[in-house]
Amino acid sequence: MNHQIHDVRQSDAWAEYLTEIGWKTVTTSFGVKIFFRPSIFGSLVKIQRTTPLNEEHIKEIEETCLSKRAMFIKIEPGYGQDIGILENMGYKTSLFPMVPATTIFIDLTLSEGELWNNVSKSGKYSIKRAEREGAKVEVYTNPGDKEFDIYYAILKETGTLKKFYVPPIKQLKKMRKSFGDKGHLAIVYEKDGSPAGAKYFIGSEDNALYVNGGTSGQGRNTKAGYALLWKSILFLKNAGYNLLDLEGKDDPRFPSFTKNWEGFSYFKEKFGGEEIEFPYPHVKYYSPIIKSMVALTGMDI
């Protein structure tokens, strides 16, 4: 990966969103955001997709977290992290990621022709077929309630069918508010005007992240989803983003976490891109209660 990765989960807008849903934020002197949620037993801490950390960085992180009564520190490292540094400072591998540890990056600095050439043969066929059948994609920046309600209805229907968790609409609307003009909702409509699918994206600096989406019952009988992602890629490119993170694919390192991901991973792979494997999460325990639980159960956090 040749591009610098400014992960959305380290952005000011993401921090604002997490504040809206009950987390607190501390920003270190080197710019990494630490998110914590206080409880009577101590604070829950999550630190995700950082730039590469050195020993001095980790020392500052630990001092900050301990001042907030952290029960443990869990770091989900960003791309290029030297894991030896974490291990030398007492961090252990965790088999429970909170964010996808393998994903696909689409290089949006490529020309439209180069992006098209990276799409698989079957992917190209599906996009063209959807267009022949009259599929039309609209992208709404900082979408209004009407479009957001369409998206949520499709997302909820898909979540029920595929058995994945869908956040409450109030929570997603807080994300929409926090990201403002860096939030982009793509909806594909059938020839008759009925919505067939939707995808929501958020951005930070020059990187965009796919949040979630779905396909309607009618849309699952068509190729509209292919046109939806293809047109979304072109929109995000033209909006000035350099990189699109498709947010997750199946990962044999975490079979229970990604066990139902084969279908959408296969779909994403049809658009080319580069598979990126992030390091394992690493955790360090401080709470005696948590240490005892881990020792008794043999399960980490």
GROMACS .gro file of N, CA and C in nm, residues 163-277:
model
  345
  163LYS      N    1  -2.891  -1.196   0.934
  163LYS     CA    2  -2.864  -1.216   1.077
  163LYS      C    3  -2.739  -1.141   1.123
  164PHE      N    4  -2.731  -1.012   1.089
  164PHE     CA    5  -2.625  -0.928   1.145
  164PHE      C    6  -2.686  -0.810   1.219
  165TYR      N    7  -2.609  -0.757   1.313
  165TYR     CA    8  -2.657  -0.649   1.399
  165TYR      C    9  -2.671  -0.519   1.320
  166VAL      N   10  -2.783  -0.453   1.339
  166VAL     CA   11  -2.806  -0.321   1.278
  166VAL      C   12  -2.825  -0.220   1.391
  167PRO      N   13  -2.741  -0.117   1.398
  167PRO     CA   14  -2.756  -0.016   1.504
  167PRO      C   15  -2.891   0.054   1.494
  168PRO      N   16  -2.942   0.107   1.603
  168PRO     CA   17  -3.066   0.185   1.598
  168PRO      C   18  -3.050   0.304   1.503
  169ILE      N   19  -3.159   0.344   1.441
  169ILE     CA   20  -3.151   0.455   1.347
  169ILE      C   21  -3.105   0.583   1.416
  170LYS      N   22  -3.141   0.602   1.544
  170LYS     CA   23  -3.096   0.721   1.618
  170LYS      C   24  -2.944   0.727   1.622
  171GLN      N   25  -2.880   0.611   1.640
  171GLN     CA   26  -2.733   0.607   1.646
  171GLN      C   27  -2.673   0.643   1.511
  172LEU      N   28  -2.728   0.587   1.403
  172LEU     CA   29  -2.675   0.617   1.270
  172LEU      C   30  -2.699   0.762   1.231
  173LYS      N   31  -2.808   0.819   1.279
  173LYS     CA   32  -2.833   0.961   1.251
  173LYS      C   33  -2.734   1.050   1.326
  174LYS      N   34  -2.685   1.004   1.440
  174LYS     CA   35  -2.580   1.078   1.510
  174LYS      C   36  -2.450   1.073   1.430
  175MET      N   37  -2.423   0.959   1.366
  175MET     CA   38  -2.307   0.950   1.278
  175MET      C   39  -2.323   1.047   1.161
  176ARG      N   40  -2.442   1.048   1.102
  176ARG     CA   41  -2.469   1.139   0.990
  176ARG      C   42  -2.443   1.284   1.032
  177LYS      N   43  -2.492   1.321   1.149
  177LYS     CA   44  -2.473   1.458   1.198
  177LYS      C   45  -2.325   1.490   1.218
  178SER      N   46  -2.250   1.395   1.275
  178SER     CA   47  -2.108   1.420   1.304
  178SER      C   48  -2.025   1.434   1.177
  179PHE      N   49  -2.058   1.358   1.074
  179PHE     CA   50  -1.976   1.361   0.952
  179PHE      C   51  -2.024   1.465   0.850
  180GLY      N   52  -2.148   1.508   0.860
  180GLY     CA   53  -2.195   1.615   0.773
  180GLY      C   54  -2.166   1.591   0.626
  181ASP      N   55  -2.094   1.684   0.563
  181ASP     CA   56  -2.064   1.673   0.420
  181ASP      C   57  -1.960   1.567   0.388
  182LYS      N   58  -1.907   1.501   0.490
  182LYS     CA   59  -1.818   1.387   0.469
  182LYS      C   60  -1.894   1.254   0.479
  183GLY      N   61  -2.026   1.262   0.482
  183GLY     CA   62  -2.110   1.143   0.478
  183GLY      C   63  -2.181   1.134   0.344
  184HIS      N   64  -2.177   1.018   0.282
  184HIS     CA   65  -2.231   1.001   0.146
  184HIS      C   66  -2.317   0.874   0.142
  185LEU      N   67  -2.442   0.891   0.102
  185LEU     CA   68  -2.536   0.780   0.093
  185LEU      C   69  -2.568   0.753  -0.054
  186ALA      N   70  -2.538   0.631  -0.099
  186ALA     CA   71  -2.568   0.592  -0.237
  186ALA      C   72  -2.689   0.499  -0.237
  187ILE      N   73  -2.787   0.530  -0.320
  187ILE     CA   74  -2.906   0.446  -0.334
  187ILE      C   75  -2.924   0.411  -0.482
  188VAL      N   76  -2.949   0.284  -0.509
  188VAL     CA   77  -2.976   0.242  -0.647
  188VAL      C   78  -3.127   0.218  -0.660
  189TYR      N   79  -3.183   0.272  -0.768
  189TYR     CA   80  -3.326   0.260  -0.795
  189TYR      C   81  -3.348   0.173  -0.918
  190GLU      N   82  -3.452   0.091  -0.912
  190GLU     CA   83  -3.491   0.012  -1.029
  190GLU      C   84  -3.556   0.103  -1.134
  191LYS      N   85  -3.583   0.047  -1.249
  191LYS     CA   86  -3.643   0.122  -1.359
  191LYS      C   87  -3.776   0.184  -1.319
  192ASP      N   88  -3.849   0.115  -1.231
  192ASP     CA   89  -3.979   0.166  -1.188
  192ASP      C   90  -3.969   0.267  -1.074
  193GLY      N   91  -3.845   0.300  -1.033
  193GLY     CA   92  -3.824   0.399  -0.928
  193GLY      C   93  -3.816   0.345  -0.788
  194SER      N   94  -3.835   0.215  -0.770
  194SER     CA   95  -3.829   0.157  -0.636
  194SER      C   96  -3.683   0.137  -0.594
  195PRO      N   97  -3.650   0.169  -0.467
  195PRO     CA   98  -3.512   0.152  -0.420
  195PRO      C   99  -3.475   0.004  -0.410
  196ALA      N  100  -3.359  -0.032  -0.466
  196ALA     CA  101  -3.315  -0.172  -0.468
  196ALA      C  102  -3.197  -0.199  -0.376
  197GLY      N  103  -3.127  -0.094  -0.334
  197GLY     CA  104  -3.012  -0.114  -0.247
  197GLY      C  105  -2.956   0.020  -0.203
  198ALA      N  106  -2.875   0.017  -0.096
  198ALA     CA  107  -2.817   0.140  -0.043
  198ALA      C  108  -2.684   0.110   0.024
  199LYS      N  109  -2.592   0.206   0.017
  199LYS     CA  110  -2.463   0.195   0.085
  199LYS      C  111  -2.429   0.331   0.144
  200TYR      N  112  -2.379   0.329   0.268
  200TYR     CA  113  -2.343   0.453   0.338
  200TYR      C  114  -2.192   0.457   0.357
  201PHE      N  115  -2.132   0.572   0.323
  201PHE     CA  116  -1.988   0.593   0.332
  201PHE      C  117  -1.960   0.717   0.416
  202ILE      N  118  -1.848   0.716   0.489
  202ILE     CA  119  -1.802   0.835   0.560
  202ILE      C  120  -1.656   0.858   0.524
  203GLY      N  121  -1.611   0.983   0.536
  203GLY     CA  122  -1.476   1.016   0.494
  203GLY      C  123  -1.398   1.094   0.598
  204SER      N  124  -1.265   1.087   0.585
  204SER     CA  125  -1.174   1.163   0.670
  204SER      C  126  -1.051   1.197   0.586
  205GLU      N  127  -1.020   1.326   0.577
  205GLU     CA  128  -0.911   1.370   0.491
  205GLU      C  129  -0.932   1.311   0.351
  206ASP      N  130  -0.838   1.228   0.304
  206ASP     CA  131  -0.853   1.176   0.168
  206ASP      C  132  -0.891   1.028   0.164
  207ASN      N  133  -0.938   0.974   0.276
  207ASN     CA  134  -0.980   0.834   0.280
  207ASN      C  135  -1.129   0.822   0.308
  208ALA      N  136  -1.193   0.726   0.244
  208ALA     CA  137  -1.336   0.699   0.265
  208ALA      C  138  -1.353   0.558   0.320
  209LEU      N  139  -1.456   0.540   0.401
  209LEU     CA  140  -1.484   0.411   0.465
  209LEU      C  141  -1.629   0.371   0.437
  210TYR      N  142  -1.647   0.247   0.391
  210TYR     CA  143  -1.782   0.192   0.377
  210TYR      C  144  -1.833   0.154   0.516
  211VAL      N  145  -1.949   0.205   0.554
  211VAL     CA  146  -2.005   0.178   0.686
  211VAL      C  147  -2.091   0.052   0.683
  212ASN      N  148  -2.198   0.056   0.605
  212ASN     CA  149  -2.287  -0.059   0.591
  212ASN      C  150  -2.386  -0.031   0.479
  213GLY      N  151  -2.469  -0.128   0.453
  213GLY     CA  152  -2.568  -0.114   0.346
  213GLY      C  153  -2.647  -0.242   0.331
  214GLY      N  154  -2.726  -0.248   0.227
  214GLY     CA  155  -2.807  -0.367   0.206
  214GLY      C  156  -2.878  -0.364   0.073
  215THR      N  157  -2.953  -0.469   0.048
  215THR     CA  158  -3.027  -0.485  -0.076
  215THR      C  159  -3.171  -0.522  -0.043
  216SER      N  160  -3.266  -0.462  -0.114
  216SER     CA  161  -3.407  -0.493  -0.090
  216SER      C  162  -3.440  -0.632  -0.144
  217GLY      N  163  -3.556  -0.683  -0.107
  217GLY     CA  164  -3.599  -0.812  -0.159
  217GLY      C  165  -3.604  -0.814  -0.310
  218GLN      N  166  -3.656  -0.707  -0.369
  218GLN     CA  167  -3.661  -0.698  -0.515
  218GLN      C  168  -3.521  -0.686  -0.574
  219GLY      N  169  -3.436  -0.610  -0.506
  219GLY     CA  170  -3.300  -0.589  -0.556
  219GLY      C  171  -3.216  -0.714  -0.558
  220ARG      N  172  -3.247  -0.809  -0.468
  220ARG     CA  173  -3.169  -0.932  -0.464
  220ARG      C  174  -3.192  -1.020  -0.587
  221ASN      N  175  -3.295  -0.990  -0.661
  221ASN     CA  176  -3.322  -1.065  -0.785
  221ASN      C  177  -3.261  -0.998  -0.908
  222THR      N  178  -3.182  -0.893  -0.887
  222THR     CA  179  -3.121  -0.820  -0.998
  222THR      C  180  -2.971  -0.805  -0.972
  223LYS      N  181  -2.904  -0.734  -1.062
  223LYS     CA  182  -2.762  -0.704  -1.047
  223LYS      C  183  -2.740  -0.559  -1.002
  224ALA      N  184  -2.845  -0.497  -0.946
  224ALA     CA  185  -2.838  -0.356  -0.910
  224ALA      C  186  -2.726  -0.325  -0.811
  225GLY      N  187  -2.695  -0.421  -0.723
  225GLY     CA  188  -2.591  -0.399  -0.624
  225GLY      C  189  -2.455  -0.374  -0.685
  226TYR      N  190  -2.430  -0.433  -0.802
  226TYR     CA  191  -2.302  -0.412  -0.870
  226TYR      C  192  -2.292  -0.269  -0.923
  227ALA      N  193  -2.400  -0.222  -0.984
  227ALA     CA  194  -2.401  -0.083  -1.031
  227ALA      C  195  -2.387   0.013  -0.913
  228LEU      N  196  -2.448  -0.022  -0.800
  228LEU     CA  197  -2.444   0.063  -0.682
  228LEU      C  198  -2.301   0.084  -0.634
  229LEU      N  199  -2.224  -0.023  -0.619
  229LEU     CA  200  -2.088  -0.008  -0.570
  229LEU      C  201  -1.999   0.058  -0.676
  230TRP      N  202  -2.016   0.022  -0.802
  230TRP     CA  203  -1.933   0.081  -0.907
  230TRP      C  204  -1.953   0.233  -0.914
  231LYS      N  205  -2.077   0.278  -0.914
  231LYS     CA  206  -2.104   0.422  -0.920
  231LYS      C  207  -2.058   0.492  -0.792
  232SER      N  208  -2.064   0.422  -0.680
  232SER     CA  209  -2.015   0.479  -0.554
  232SER      C  210  -1.865   0.502  -0.561
  233ILE      N  211  -1.793   0.405  -0.616
  233ILE     CA  212  -1.648   0.418  -0.632
  233ILE      C  213  -1.616   0.541  -0.716
  234LEU      N  214  -1.685   0.558  -0.827
  234LEU     CA  215  -1.659   0.672  -0.915
  234LEU      C  216  -1.695   0.804  -0.846
  235PHE      N  217  -1.804   0.805  -0.772
  235PHE     CA  218  -1.842   0.927  -0.700
  235PHE      C  219  -1.734   0.967  -0.600
  236LEU      N  220  -1.689   0.871  -0.519
  236LEU     CA  221  -1.590   0.900  -0.416
  236LEU      C  222  -1.458   0.944  -0.477
  237LYS      N  223  -1.421   0.885  -0.590
  237LYS     CA  224  -1.302   0.929  -0.662
  237LYS      C  225  -1.316   1.076  -0.703
  238ASN      N  226  -1.429   1.109  -0.764
  238ASN     CA  227  -1.452   1.245  -0.812
  238ASN      C  228  -1.470   1.346  -0.699
  239ALA      N  229  -1.505   1.295  -0.580
  239ALA     CA  230  -1.518   1.382  -0.463
  239ALA      C  231  -1.383   1.416  -0.401
  240GLY      N  232  -1.276   1.354  -0.451
  240GLY     CA  233  -1.142   1.388  -0.405
  240GLY      C  234  -1.078   1.290  -0.308
  241TYR      N  235  -1.143   1.179  -0.281
  241TYR     CA  236  -1.083   1.078  -0.194
  241TYR      C  237  -0.979   0.999  -0.272
  242ASN      N  238  -0.874   0.957  -0.203
  242ASN     CA  239  -0.767   0.878  -0.266
  242ASN      C  240  -0.780   0.728  -0.240
  243LEU      N  241  -0.854   0.693  -0.135
  243LEU     CA  242  -0.858   0.553  -0.092
  243LEU      C  243  -0.997   0.521  -0.040
  244LEU      N  244  -1.049   0.405  -0.077
  244LEU     CA  245  -1.176   0.356  -0.025
  244LEU      C  246  -1.152   0.225   0.048
  245ASP      N  247  -1.187   0.222   0.176
  245ASP     CA  248  -1.180   0.101   0.257
  245ASP      C  249  -1.318   0.035   0.252
  246LEU      N  250  -1.324  -0.085   0.194
  246LEU     CA  251  -1.451  -0.156   0.183
  246LEU      C  252  -1.492  -0.225   0.313
  247GLU      N  253  -1.415  -0.202   0.420
  247GLU     CA  254  -1.452  -0.240   0.557
  247GLU      C  255  -1.484  -0.388   0.573
  248GLY      N  256  -1.378  -0.468   0.560
  248GLY     CA  257  -1.391  -0.605   0.603
  248GLY      C  258  -1.412  -0.709   0.496
  249LYS      N  259  -1.345  -0.824   0.516
  249LYS     CA  260  -1.370  -0.944   0.438
  249LYS      C  261  -1.338  -1.064   0.526
  250ASP      N  262  -1.370  -1.183   0.478
  250ASP     CA  263  -1.347  -1.302   0.561
  250ASP      C  264  -1.199  -1.316   0.593
  251ASP      N  265  -1.172  -1.367   0.714
  251ASP     CA  266  -1.035  -1.372   0.766
  251ASP      C  267  -1.018  -1.504   0.841
  252PRO      N  268  -0.935  -1.596   0.790
  252PRO     CA  269  -0.918  -1.726   0.856
  252PRO      C  270  -0.857  -1.717   0.995
  253ARG      N  271  -0.796  -1.603   1.028
  253ARG     CA  272  -0.741  -1.586   1.163
  253ARG      C  273  -0.852  -1.574   1.268
  254PHE      N  274  -0.970  -1.528   1.223
  254PHE     CA  275  -1.081  -1.504   1.315
  254PHE      C  276  -1.208  -1.571   1.260
  255PRO      N  277  -1.211  -1.704   1.257
  255PRO     CA  278  -1.323  -1.774   1.192
  255PRO      C  279  -1.459  -1.745   1.254
  256SER      N  280  -1.466  -1.729   1.385
  256SER     CA  281  -1.596  -1.704   1.447
  256SER      C  282  -1.644  -1.562   1.420
  257PHE      N  283  -1.551  -1.468   1.408
  257PHE     CA  284  -1.585  -1.328   1.384
  257PHE      C  285  -1.633  -1.306   1.241
  258THR      N  286  -1.578  -1.383   1.146
  258THR     CA  287  -1.608  -1.359   1.004
  258THR      C  288  -1.676  -1.480   0.938
  259LYS      N  289  -1.740  -1.566   1.017
  259LYS     CA  290  -1.789  -1.693   0.965
  259LYS      C  291  -1.898  -1.678   0.859
  260ASN      N  292  -1.972  -1.569   0.860
  260ASN     CA  293  -2.080  -1.550   0.762
  260ASN      C  294  -2.045  -1.445   0.657
  261TRP      N  295  -1.917  -1.420   0.638
  261TRP     CA  296  -1.875  -1.311   0.552
  261TRP      C  297  -1.838  -1.354   0.411
  262GLU      N  298  -1.849  -1.482   0.379
  262GLU     CA  299  -1.800  -1.530   0.249
  262GLU      C  300  -1.870  -1.461   0.132
  263GLY      N  301  -2.002  -1.446   0.144
  263GLY     CA  302  -2.080  -1.391   0.033
  263GLY      C  303  -2.041  -1.250  -0.003
  264PHE      N  304  -2.041  -1.159   0.097
  264PHE     CA  305  -2.009  -1.021   0.062
  264PHE      C  306  -1.860  -1.001   0.038
  265SER      N  307  -1.776  -1.091   0.093
  265SER     CA  308  -1.632  -1.084   0.061
  265SER      C  309  -1.610  -1.116  -0.086
  266TYR      N  310  -1.679  -1.218  -0.134
  266TYR     CA  311  -1.670  -1.257  -0.276
  266TYR      C  312  -1.717  -1.142  -0.365
  267PHE      N  313  -1.824  -1.076  -0.324
  267PHE     CA  314  -1.877  -0.961  -0.399
  267PHE      C  315  -1.773  -0.849  -0.406
  268LYS      N  316  -1.713  -0.814  -0.293
  268LYS     CA  317  -1.615  -0.705  -0.290
  268LYS      C  318  -1.493  -0.737  -0.375
  269GLU      N  319  -1.451  -0.863  -0.373
  269GLU     CA  320  -1.332  -0.903  -0.448
  269GLU      C  321  -1.349  -0.881  -0.598
  270LYS      N  322  -1.471  -0.880  -0.647
  270LYS     CA  323  -1.496  -0.861  -0.790
  270LYS      C  324  -1.456  -0.721  -0.838
  271PHE      N  325  -1.435  -0.628  -0.745
  271PHE     CA  326  -1.401  -0.492  -0.783
  271PHE      C  327  -1.251  -0.465  -0.777
  272GLY      N  328  -1.173  -0.572  -0.768
  272GLY     CA  329  -1.028  -0.556  -0.765
  272GLY      C  330  -0.984  -0.503  -0.630
  273GLY      N  331  -0.893  -0.410  -0.630
  273GLY     CA  332  -0.844  -0.355  -0.504
  273GLY      C  333  -0.734  -0.442  -0.445
  274GLU      N  334  -0.684  -0.398  -0.332
  274GLU     CA  335  -0.574  -0.466  -0.264
  274GLU      C  336  -0.621  -0.518  -0.129
  275GLU      N  337  -0.601  -0.647  -0.105
  275GLU     CA  338  -0.635  -0.703   0.026
  275GLU      C  339  -0.532  -0.658   0.128
  276ILE      N  340  -0.580  -0.604   0.238
  276ILE     CA  341  -0.493  -0.555   0.345
  276ILE      C  342  -0.522  -0.635   0.471
  277GLU      N  343  -0.418  -0.692   0.528
  277GLU     CA  344  -0.431  -0.767   0.653
  277GLU      C  345  -0.366  -0.687   0.765
   0.00000   0.00000   0.00000
